[in-house]
Coordinates of C-alpha atoms and ligand atoms in Angstrom, one line a residue:
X1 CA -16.9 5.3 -12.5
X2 CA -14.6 7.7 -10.4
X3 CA -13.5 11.0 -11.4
X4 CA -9.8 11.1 -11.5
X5 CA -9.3 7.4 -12.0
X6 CA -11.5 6.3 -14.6
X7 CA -10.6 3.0 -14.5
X8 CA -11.9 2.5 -11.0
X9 CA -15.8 1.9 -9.7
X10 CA -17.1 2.8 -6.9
X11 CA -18.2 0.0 -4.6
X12 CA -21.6 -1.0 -5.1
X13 CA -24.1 -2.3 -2.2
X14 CA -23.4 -5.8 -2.9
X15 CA -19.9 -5.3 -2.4
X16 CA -20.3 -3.0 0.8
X17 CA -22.1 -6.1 2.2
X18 CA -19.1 -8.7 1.1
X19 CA -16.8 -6.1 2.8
X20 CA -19.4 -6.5 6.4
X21 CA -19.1 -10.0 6.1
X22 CA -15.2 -10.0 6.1
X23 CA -15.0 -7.5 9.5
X24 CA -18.7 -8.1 10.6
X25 CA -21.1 -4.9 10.8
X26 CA -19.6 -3.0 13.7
X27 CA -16.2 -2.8 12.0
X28 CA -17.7 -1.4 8.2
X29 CA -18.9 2.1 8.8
X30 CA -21.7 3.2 6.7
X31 CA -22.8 6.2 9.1
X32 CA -21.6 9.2 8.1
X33 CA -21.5 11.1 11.5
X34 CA -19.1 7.5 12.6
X35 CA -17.3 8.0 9.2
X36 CA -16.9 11.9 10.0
X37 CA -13.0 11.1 12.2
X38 CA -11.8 9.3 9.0
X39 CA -12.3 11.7 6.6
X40 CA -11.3 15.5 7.6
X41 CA -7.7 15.8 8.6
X42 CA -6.6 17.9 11.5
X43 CA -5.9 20.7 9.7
X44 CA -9.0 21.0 7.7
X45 CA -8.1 21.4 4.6
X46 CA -8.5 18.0 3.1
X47 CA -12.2 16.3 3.5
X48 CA -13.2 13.1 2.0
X49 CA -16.3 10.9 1.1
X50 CA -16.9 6.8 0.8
X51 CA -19.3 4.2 1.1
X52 CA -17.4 2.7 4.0
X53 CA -15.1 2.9 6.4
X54 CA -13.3 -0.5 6.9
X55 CA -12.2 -1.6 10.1
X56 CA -9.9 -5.1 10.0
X57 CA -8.3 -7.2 12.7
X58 CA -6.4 -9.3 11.4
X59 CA -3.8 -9.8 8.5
X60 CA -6.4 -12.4 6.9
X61 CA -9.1 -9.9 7.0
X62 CA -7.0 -7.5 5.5
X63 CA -5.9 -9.8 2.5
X64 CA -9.4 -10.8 1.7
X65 CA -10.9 -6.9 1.5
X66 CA -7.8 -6.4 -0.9
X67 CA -8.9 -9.3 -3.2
X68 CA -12.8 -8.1 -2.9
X69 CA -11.4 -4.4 -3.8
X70 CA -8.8 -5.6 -6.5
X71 CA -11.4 -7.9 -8.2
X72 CA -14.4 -5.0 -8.7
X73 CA -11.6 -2.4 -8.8
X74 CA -12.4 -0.4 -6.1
X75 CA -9.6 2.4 -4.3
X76 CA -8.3 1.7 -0.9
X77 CA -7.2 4.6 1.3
X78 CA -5.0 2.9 4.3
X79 CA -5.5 5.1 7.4
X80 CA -3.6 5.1 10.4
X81 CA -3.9 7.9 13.0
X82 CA -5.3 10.2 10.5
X83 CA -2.4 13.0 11.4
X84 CA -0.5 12.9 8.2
X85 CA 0.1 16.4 6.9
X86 CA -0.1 16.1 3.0
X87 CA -3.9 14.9 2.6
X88 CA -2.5 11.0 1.5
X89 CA -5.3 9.5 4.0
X90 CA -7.9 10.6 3.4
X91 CA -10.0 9.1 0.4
X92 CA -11.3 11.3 -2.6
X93 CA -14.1 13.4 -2.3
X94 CA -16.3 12.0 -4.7
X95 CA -16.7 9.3 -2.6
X96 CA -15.7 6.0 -4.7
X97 CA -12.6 4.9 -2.0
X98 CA -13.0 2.6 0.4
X99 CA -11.1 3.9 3.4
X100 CA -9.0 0.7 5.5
X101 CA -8.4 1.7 9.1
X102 CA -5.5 -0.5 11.0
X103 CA -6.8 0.9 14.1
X104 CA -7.8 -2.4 15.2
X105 CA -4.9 -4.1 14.7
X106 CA -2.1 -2.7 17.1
X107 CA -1.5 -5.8 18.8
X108 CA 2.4 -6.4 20.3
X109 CA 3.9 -9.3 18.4
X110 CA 7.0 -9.6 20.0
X111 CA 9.7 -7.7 22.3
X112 CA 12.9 -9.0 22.1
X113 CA 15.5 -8.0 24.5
X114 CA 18.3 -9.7 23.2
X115 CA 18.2 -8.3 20.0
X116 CA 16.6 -5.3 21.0
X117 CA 13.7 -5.7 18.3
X118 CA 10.1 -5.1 18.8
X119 CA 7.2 -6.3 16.8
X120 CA 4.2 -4.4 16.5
X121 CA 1.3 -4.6 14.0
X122 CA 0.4 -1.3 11.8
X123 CA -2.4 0.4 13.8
X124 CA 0.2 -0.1 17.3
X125 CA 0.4 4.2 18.0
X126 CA 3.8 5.4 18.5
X127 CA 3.9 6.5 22.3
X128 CA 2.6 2.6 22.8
X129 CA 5.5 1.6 20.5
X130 CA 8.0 3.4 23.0
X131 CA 6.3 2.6 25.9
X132 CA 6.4 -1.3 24.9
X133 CA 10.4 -0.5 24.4
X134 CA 10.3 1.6 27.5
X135 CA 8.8 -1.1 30.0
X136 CA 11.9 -3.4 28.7
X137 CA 14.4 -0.8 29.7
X138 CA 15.2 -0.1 25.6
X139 CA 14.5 3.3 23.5
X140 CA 12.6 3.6 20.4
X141 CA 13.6 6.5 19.2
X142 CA 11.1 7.7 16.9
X143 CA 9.6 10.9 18.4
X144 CA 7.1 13.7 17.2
X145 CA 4.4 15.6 18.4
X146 CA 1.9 13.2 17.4
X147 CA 3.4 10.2 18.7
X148 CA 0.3 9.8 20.8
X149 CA -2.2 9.8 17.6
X150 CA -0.1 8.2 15.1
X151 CA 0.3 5.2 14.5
X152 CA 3.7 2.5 13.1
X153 CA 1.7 1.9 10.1
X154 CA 1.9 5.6 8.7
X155 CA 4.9 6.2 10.3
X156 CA 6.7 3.7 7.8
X157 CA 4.2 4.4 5.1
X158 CA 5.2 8.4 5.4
X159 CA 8.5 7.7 6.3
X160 CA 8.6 10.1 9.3
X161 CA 11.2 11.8 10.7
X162 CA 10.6 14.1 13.6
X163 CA 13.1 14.9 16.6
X164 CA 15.6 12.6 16.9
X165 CA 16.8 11.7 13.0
X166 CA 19.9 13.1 13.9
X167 CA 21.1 10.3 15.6
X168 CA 18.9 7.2 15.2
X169 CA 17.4 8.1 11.6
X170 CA 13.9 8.0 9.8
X171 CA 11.5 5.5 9.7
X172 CA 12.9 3.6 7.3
X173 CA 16.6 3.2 8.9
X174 CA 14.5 2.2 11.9
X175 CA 12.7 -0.5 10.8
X176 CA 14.2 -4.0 10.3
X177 CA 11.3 -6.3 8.8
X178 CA 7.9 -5.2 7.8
X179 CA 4.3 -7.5 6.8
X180 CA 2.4 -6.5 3.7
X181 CA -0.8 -7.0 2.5
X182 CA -0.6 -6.2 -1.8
X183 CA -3.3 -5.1 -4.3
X184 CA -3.9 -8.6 -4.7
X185 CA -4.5 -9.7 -0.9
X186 CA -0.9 -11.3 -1.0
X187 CA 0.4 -11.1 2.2
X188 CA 4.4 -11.3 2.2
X189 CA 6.0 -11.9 5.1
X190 CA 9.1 -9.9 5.7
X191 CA 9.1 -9.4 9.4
X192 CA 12.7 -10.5 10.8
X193 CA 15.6 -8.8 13.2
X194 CA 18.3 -9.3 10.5
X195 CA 20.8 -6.5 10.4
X196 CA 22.4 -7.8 7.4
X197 CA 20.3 -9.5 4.2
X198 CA 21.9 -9.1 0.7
X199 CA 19.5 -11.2 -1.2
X200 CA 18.3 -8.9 -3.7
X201 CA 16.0 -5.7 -4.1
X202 CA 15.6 -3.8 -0.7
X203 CA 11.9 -4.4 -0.7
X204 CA 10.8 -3.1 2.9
X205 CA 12.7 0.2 2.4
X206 CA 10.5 0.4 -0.7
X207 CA 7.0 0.2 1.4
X208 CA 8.8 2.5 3.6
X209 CA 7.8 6.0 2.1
X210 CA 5.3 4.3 -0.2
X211 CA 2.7 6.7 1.3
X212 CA -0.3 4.0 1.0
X213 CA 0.3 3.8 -3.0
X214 CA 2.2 -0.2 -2.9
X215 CA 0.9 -2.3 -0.3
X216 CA -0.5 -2.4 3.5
X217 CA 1.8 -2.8 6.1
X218 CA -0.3 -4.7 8.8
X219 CA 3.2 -5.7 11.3
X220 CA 6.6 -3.9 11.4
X221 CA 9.9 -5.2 13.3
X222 CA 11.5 -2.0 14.7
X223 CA 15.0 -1.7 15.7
X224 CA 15.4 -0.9 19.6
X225 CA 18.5 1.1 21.2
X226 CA 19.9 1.0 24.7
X227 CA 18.1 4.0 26.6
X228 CA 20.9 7.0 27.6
X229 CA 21.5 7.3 31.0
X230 CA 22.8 10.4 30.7
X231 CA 21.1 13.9 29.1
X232 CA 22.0 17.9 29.1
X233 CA 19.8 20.2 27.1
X234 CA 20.8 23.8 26.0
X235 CA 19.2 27.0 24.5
X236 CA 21.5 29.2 23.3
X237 CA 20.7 32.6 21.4
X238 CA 22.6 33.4 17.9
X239 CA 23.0 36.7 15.5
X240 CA 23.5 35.0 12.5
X241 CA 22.5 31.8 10.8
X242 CA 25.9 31.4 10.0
X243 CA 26.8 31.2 13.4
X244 CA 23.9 28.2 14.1
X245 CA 25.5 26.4 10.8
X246 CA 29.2 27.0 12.9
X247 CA 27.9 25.9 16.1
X248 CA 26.6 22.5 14.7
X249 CA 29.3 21.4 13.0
X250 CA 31.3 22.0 16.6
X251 CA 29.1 20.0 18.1
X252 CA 29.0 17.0 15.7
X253 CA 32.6 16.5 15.3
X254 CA 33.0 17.1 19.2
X255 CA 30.1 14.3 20.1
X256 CA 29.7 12.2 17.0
X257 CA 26.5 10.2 18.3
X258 CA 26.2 11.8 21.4
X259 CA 24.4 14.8 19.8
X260 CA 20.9 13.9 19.7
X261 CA 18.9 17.2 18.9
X262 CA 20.0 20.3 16.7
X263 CA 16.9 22.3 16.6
X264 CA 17.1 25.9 15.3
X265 CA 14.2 28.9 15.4
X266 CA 14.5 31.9 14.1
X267 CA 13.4 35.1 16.5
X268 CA 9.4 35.4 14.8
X269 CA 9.3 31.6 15.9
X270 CA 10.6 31.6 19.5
X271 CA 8.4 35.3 20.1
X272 CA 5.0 33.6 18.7
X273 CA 5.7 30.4 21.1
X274 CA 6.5 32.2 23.9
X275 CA 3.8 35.2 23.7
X276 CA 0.5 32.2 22.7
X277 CA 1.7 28.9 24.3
X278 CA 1.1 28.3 28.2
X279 CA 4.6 27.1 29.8
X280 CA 6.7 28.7 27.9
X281 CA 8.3 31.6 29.8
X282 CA 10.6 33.3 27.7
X283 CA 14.6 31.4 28.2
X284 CA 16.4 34.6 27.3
X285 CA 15.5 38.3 29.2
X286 CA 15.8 39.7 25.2
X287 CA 14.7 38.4 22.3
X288 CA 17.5 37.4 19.4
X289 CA 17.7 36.5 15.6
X290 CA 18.4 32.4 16.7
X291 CA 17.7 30.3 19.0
X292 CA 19.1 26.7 19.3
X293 CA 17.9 23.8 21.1
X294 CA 20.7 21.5 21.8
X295 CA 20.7 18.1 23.2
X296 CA 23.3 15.7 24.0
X297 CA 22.9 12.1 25.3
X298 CA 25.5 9.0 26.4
X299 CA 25.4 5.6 28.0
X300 CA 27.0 7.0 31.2
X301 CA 26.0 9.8 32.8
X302 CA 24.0 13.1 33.2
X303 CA 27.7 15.0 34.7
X304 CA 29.1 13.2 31.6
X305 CA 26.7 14.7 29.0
X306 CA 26.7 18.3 30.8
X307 CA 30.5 18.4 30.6
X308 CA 30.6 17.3 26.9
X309 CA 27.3 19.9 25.8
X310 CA 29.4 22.7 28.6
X311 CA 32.9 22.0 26.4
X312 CA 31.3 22.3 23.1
X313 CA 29.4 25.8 24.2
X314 CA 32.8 27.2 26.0
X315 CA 34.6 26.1 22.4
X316 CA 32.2 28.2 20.8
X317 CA 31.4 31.1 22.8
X318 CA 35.4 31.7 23.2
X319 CA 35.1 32.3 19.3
X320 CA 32.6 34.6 20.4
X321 CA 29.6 33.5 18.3
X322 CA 26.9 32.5 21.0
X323 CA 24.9 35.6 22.1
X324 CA 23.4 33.8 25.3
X325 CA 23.2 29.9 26.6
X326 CA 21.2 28.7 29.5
X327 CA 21.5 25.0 30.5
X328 CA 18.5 23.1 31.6
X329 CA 18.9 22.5 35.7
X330 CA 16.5 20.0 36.1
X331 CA 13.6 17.8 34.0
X332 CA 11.1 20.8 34.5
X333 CA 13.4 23.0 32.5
X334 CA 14.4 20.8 29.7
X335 CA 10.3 19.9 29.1
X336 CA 9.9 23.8 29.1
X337 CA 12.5 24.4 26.2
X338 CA 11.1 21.5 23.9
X339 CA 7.6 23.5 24.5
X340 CA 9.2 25.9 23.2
X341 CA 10.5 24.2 20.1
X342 CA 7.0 21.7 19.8
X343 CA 4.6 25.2 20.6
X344 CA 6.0 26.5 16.9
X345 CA 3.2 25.5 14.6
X346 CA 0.8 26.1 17.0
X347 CA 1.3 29.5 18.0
X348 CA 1.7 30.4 14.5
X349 CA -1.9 30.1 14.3
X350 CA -2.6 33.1 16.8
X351 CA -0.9 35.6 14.0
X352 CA -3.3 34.7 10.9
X353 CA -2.7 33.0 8.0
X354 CA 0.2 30.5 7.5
X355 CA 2.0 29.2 4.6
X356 CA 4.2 26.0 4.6
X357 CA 6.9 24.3 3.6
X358 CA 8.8 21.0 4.7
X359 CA 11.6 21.6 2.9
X360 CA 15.3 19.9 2.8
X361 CA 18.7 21.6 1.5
X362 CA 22.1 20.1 3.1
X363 CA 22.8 21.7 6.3
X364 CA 25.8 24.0 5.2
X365 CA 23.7 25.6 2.5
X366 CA 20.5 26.5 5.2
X367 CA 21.9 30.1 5.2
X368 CA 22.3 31.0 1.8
X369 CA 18.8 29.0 1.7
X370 CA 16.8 31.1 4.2
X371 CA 18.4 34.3 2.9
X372 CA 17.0 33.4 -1.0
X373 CA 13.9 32.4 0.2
X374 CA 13.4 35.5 2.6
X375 CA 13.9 37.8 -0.7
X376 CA 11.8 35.8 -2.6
X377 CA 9.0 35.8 -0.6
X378 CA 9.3 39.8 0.2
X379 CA 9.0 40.4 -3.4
X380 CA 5.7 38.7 -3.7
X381 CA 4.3 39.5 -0.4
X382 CA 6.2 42.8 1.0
X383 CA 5.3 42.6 4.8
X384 CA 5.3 38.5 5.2
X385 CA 6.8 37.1 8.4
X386 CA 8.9 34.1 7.5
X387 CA 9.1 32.2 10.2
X388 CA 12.0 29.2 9.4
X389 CA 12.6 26.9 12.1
X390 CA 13.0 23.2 12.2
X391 CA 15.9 20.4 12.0
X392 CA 18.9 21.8 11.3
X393 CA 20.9 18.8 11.7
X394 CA 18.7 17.1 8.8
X395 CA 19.1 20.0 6.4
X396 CA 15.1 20.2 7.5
X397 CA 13.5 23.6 7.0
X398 CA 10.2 24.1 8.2
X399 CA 9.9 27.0 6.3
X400 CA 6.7 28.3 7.4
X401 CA 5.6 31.9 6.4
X402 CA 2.9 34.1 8.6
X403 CA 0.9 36.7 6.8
X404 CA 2.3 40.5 7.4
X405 CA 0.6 41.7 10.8
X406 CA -3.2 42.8 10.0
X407 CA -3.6 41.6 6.3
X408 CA -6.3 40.0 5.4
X409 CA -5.9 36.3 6.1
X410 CA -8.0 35.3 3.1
X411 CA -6.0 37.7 0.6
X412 CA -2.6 36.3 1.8
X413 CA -3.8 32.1 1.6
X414 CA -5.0 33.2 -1.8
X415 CA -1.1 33.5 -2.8
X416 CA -0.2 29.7 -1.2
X417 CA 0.1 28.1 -4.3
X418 CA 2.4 31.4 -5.9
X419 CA 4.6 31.4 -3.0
X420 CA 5.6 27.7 -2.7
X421 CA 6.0 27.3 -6.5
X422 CA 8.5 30.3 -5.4
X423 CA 10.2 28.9 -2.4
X424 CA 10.2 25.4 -3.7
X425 CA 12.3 26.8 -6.8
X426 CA 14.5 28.5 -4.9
X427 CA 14.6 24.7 -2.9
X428 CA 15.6 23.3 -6.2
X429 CA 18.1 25.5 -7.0
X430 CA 19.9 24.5 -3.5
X431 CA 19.5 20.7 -5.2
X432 CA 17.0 20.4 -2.2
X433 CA 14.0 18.3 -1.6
X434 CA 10.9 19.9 -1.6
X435 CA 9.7 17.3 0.9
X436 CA 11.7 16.2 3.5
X437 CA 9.5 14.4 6.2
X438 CA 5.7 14.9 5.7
X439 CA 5.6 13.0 2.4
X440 CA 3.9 14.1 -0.4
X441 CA 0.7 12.5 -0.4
X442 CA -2.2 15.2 -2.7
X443 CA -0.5 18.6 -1.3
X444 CA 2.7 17.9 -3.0
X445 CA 1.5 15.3 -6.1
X446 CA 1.8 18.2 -8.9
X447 CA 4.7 19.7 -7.6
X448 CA 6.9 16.2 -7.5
X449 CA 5.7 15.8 -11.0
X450 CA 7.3 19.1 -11.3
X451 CA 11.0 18.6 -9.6
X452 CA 11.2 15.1 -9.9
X453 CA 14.0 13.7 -12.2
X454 CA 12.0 12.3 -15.1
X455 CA 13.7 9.1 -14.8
X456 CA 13.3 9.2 -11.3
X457 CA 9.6 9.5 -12.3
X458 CA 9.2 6.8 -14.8
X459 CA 10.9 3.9 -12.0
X460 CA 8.5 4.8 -10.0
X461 CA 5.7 4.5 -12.5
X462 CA 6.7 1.4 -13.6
X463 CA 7.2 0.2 -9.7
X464 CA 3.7 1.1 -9.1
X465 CA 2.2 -0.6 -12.1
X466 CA 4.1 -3.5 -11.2
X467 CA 2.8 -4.0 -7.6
X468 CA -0.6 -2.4 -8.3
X469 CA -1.5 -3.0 -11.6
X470 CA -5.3 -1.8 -11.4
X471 CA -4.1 1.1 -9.5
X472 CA -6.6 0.8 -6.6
X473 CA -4.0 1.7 -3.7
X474 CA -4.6 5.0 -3.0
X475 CA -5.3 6.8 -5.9
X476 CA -4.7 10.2 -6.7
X477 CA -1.9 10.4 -4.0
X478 CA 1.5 10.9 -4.6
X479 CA 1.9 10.0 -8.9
Ligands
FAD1 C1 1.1 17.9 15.6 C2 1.8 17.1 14.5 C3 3.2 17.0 14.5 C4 3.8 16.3 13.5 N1 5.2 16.2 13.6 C5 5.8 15.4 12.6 C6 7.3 15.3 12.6 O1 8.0 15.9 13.5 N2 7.8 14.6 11.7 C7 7.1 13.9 10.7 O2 7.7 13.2 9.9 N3 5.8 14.0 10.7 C8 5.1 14.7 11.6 N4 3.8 14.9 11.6 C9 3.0 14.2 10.5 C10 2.4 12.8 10.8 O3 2.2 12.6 12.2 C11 3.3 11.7 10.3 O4 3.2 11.7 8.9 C12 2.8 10.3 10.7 O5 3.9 9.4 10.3 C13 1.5 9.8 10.1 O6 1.1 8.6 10.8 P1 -0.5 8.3 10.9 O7 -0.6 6.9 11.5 O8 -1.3 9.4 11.4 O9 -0.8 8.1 9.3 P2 -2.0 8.6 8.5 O10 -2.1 10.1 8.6 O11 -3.3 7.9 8.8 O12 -1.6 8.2 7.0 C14 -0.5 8.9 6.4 C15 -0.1 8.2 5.1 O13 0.3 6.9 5.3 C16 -0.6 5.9 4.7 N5 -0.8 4.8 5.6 C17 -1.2 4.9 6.9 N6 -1.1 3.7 7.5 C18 -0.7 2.8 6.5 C19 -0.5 1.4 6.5 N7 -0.7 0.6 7.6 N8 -0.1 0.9 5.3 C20 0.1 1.6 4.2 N9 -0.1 2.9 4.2 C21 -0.5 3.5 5.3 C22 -1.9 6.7 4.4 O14 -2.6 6.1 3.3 C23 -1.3 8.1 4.1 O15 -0.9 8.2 2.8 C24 3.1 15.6 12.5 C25 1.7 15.7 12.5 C26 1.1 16.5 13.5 C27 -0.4 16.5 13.5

């Protein structure tokens, strides 16, 4: 029996070797220095055991290892690109999970000009996803900094957002049919380009942000956009947060769809980048509160884009609210300002310890948000760095907080689980989410239980026991 889901087994040998006959030996994984990828995530801080790593290639195969694990109640772990942020793929560590890789199936379905659609199965990464779009002169607009690890699969399962929500949307809004595998080995076919479908219960939005926990998503149909001809980036240096919050709602009512990135950073966050990451020369000669990365893009023109991103800045700066702006003058320049922005997280790691939050408040209320937070977290840690940056169109906080300079890394990680009970009740008191794109996955799973509305709780109880009645789809992750 498995700890934490006592109604589960864990597979024995007979059914390991019922697994190798479905994928044949190469694809089960018994080894545990070939199992080692699967189960540590990047950051090291979740590490899993099983009996096997399962590696499928088709849809068929998938359905019959379902059935197998349904019928001898065994856990399935889907894995994707193994970059998720909340622990959700990797399997328990006492070993009872089977983990189910879709690596092997990322096979291109179908590209579809016409109705700018493309089909992809689950293990297809993301930069092959908008490459495939690419080659056919289209944009997929999903974009993050592991686009080149992570796959469609957990992108819909997590419901990602990353940098370009603003305009095109999550995951979820994004995709347009999706293929799923149940607890049961039912596969239901739901792949289509239909924009409009009233008949009934949105049922792929429901996989979408189902973290693993519902069903497998093997294929996905993903809705494609025309690529901008046109593109102007800005930096520009703020006092106050106030003053990003006025600046962005310039810009959206002045461009509408044409703004494509609002990215804000507060000063700790732009000073770590520049001083640890290679490339990124400091944009401004003096270092200020705020710094936002704007980005506009149209269907015309580059001139056209600068002038509307040049109107909106001269609108703003004749109120007298931006410090400093520098435009990018070529492709060189506009790569080294998203380094900037994408260098955040990992510079953060040169000054110690690190706690985080993906947090989401609406995008008015992010300066009343930061300042509440700030005072929290200086009454429980005098000396801590907060170190907010993140999505500011989204209402997305990435409200990551580095330990005062010189403390003891150890003693200030001790105090993770103190300070984001602290920050994320200061989240709900904003009527905030206290995830916004990474999911929630095991990080999160007491805390939900904690700010979820009960009711909210008990559908989706009764959803889960409904799709996955012997709970075997991930367990311990996310209820
Ligand atoms: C450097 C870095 C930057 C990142 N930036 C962002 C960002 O900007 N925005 C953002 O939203 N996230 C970001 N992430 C988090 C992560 O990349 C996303 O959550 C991504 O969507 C996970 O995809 P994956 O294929 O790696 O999924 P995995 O990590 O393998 O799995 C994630 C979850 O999805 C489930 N899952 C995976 N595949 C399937 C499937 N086929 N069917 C059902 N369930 C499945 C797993 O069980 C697990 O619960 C970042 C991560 C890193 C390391």
């Amino acid at each position: 029996m498995a700890a934490d889901a006592p109604h589960l087994n864990t597979p024995s040998d007979a059914l390991i070797r019922q697994f190798e006959s479905v994928v044949g030996a190469a694809n089960c994984l018994t080894d545990p220095f070939e199992q080692a990828p699967h189960l540590k995530e990047w950051r090291d801080r979740y590490t899993g055991a099983t009996k096997a790593v399962l590696k499928p290639k088709s849809v068929d195969e998938v359905s019959r290892i379902m059935q197998l694990a349904n019928d001898h109640r065994v856990g399935v772990v889907a894995q994707g690109g193994n970059t998720g942020l909340v622990g959700g793929q990797i399997p328990r560590p006492e070993g009872a999970d089977v983990v189910l890789s879709l690596e092997r199936l990322s096979k291109c379905r179908a590209l579809d000009p016409d109705n700018q659609t493309l089909t992809v199965e689950a293990g297809c990464k993301l930069a092959t996803a908008q490459a495939f779009a690419n080659e056919a002169g289209l944009l997929f607009p999903l974009s993050m900094a592991s686009e080149g690890s992570a796959t469609i699969g957990g992108n819909i399962a997590t419901n990602a957002g990353g940098l370009n929500v603003l305009a095109y949307g999550t995951a979820r809004a994004l995709t347009l049919g999706l293929e799923v595998v149940l607890a049961d080995g039912t596969i239901w076919n739901g792949l289509g380009s239909l924009k409009k479908d009233n008949t009934g219960y949105a049922l792929k939005e429901l996989f979408a942000g189902s973290e693993g926990t519902l069903g497998i998503i093997t294929a996905a149909t993903l809705k494609l956009y025309p690529k901008p001809a046109g593109q102007a980036t800005a930096m520009v240096a703020l006092n106050t947060l106030q003053d990003v919050a006025h600046l962005f709602r310039a810009a959206s009512m002045r461009l509408g769809p044409e703004l494509t990135a609002f990215e804000f950073m507060c000063q700790h966050a732009v000073d770590f980048t520049t001083e640890h990451m290679p490339q990124t020369p400091p944009v401004f000669e003096q270092s200020l509160p705020w710094t936002v990365l704007i980005e506009v893009s149209n269907l015309t023109s580059d001139d056209q884009a600068l002038q509307s991103l040049s109107e909106v800045l001269m609108v703003s700066d004749t109120e007298r609210r931006l410090v400093a702006t520098a435009i990018a003058t070529s492709s060189n320049q506009r790569q080294a300002f998203w380094k900037v922005r994408e260098g955040i997280s990992e510079a953060q790691k040169f000054e110690g310890g690190s706690i985080k939050h993906d947090v989401s408040v609406a995008p008015a209320a992010i300066p009343d948000f930061i300042a509440a937070a700030n005072q929290v977290v200086e009454d429980l840690c005098p000396g801590a760095r907060p170190c907010p940056f993140g999505h500011f169109g989204d209402g997305n906080v990435h409200y990551n907080i580095s330990q005062p300079s010189g403390a003891d890394t150890g003693e200030f990680l001790d105090q993770w689980q103190t300070v984001q009970d602290a920050v994320h009740d200061v989240v709900a008191k904003f009527d905030g989410s206290i995830s916004a794109e990474h999911g929630i996955g095991v990080m999160k799973r007491e805390t939900l239980a904690r700010h979820k509305d009960p009711a909210a709780l008990t559908i989706m109880r009764r959803i889960k026991s409904s799709l996955d009645p012997n709970g075997i789809l991930n367990p311990g992750k996310l209820l």
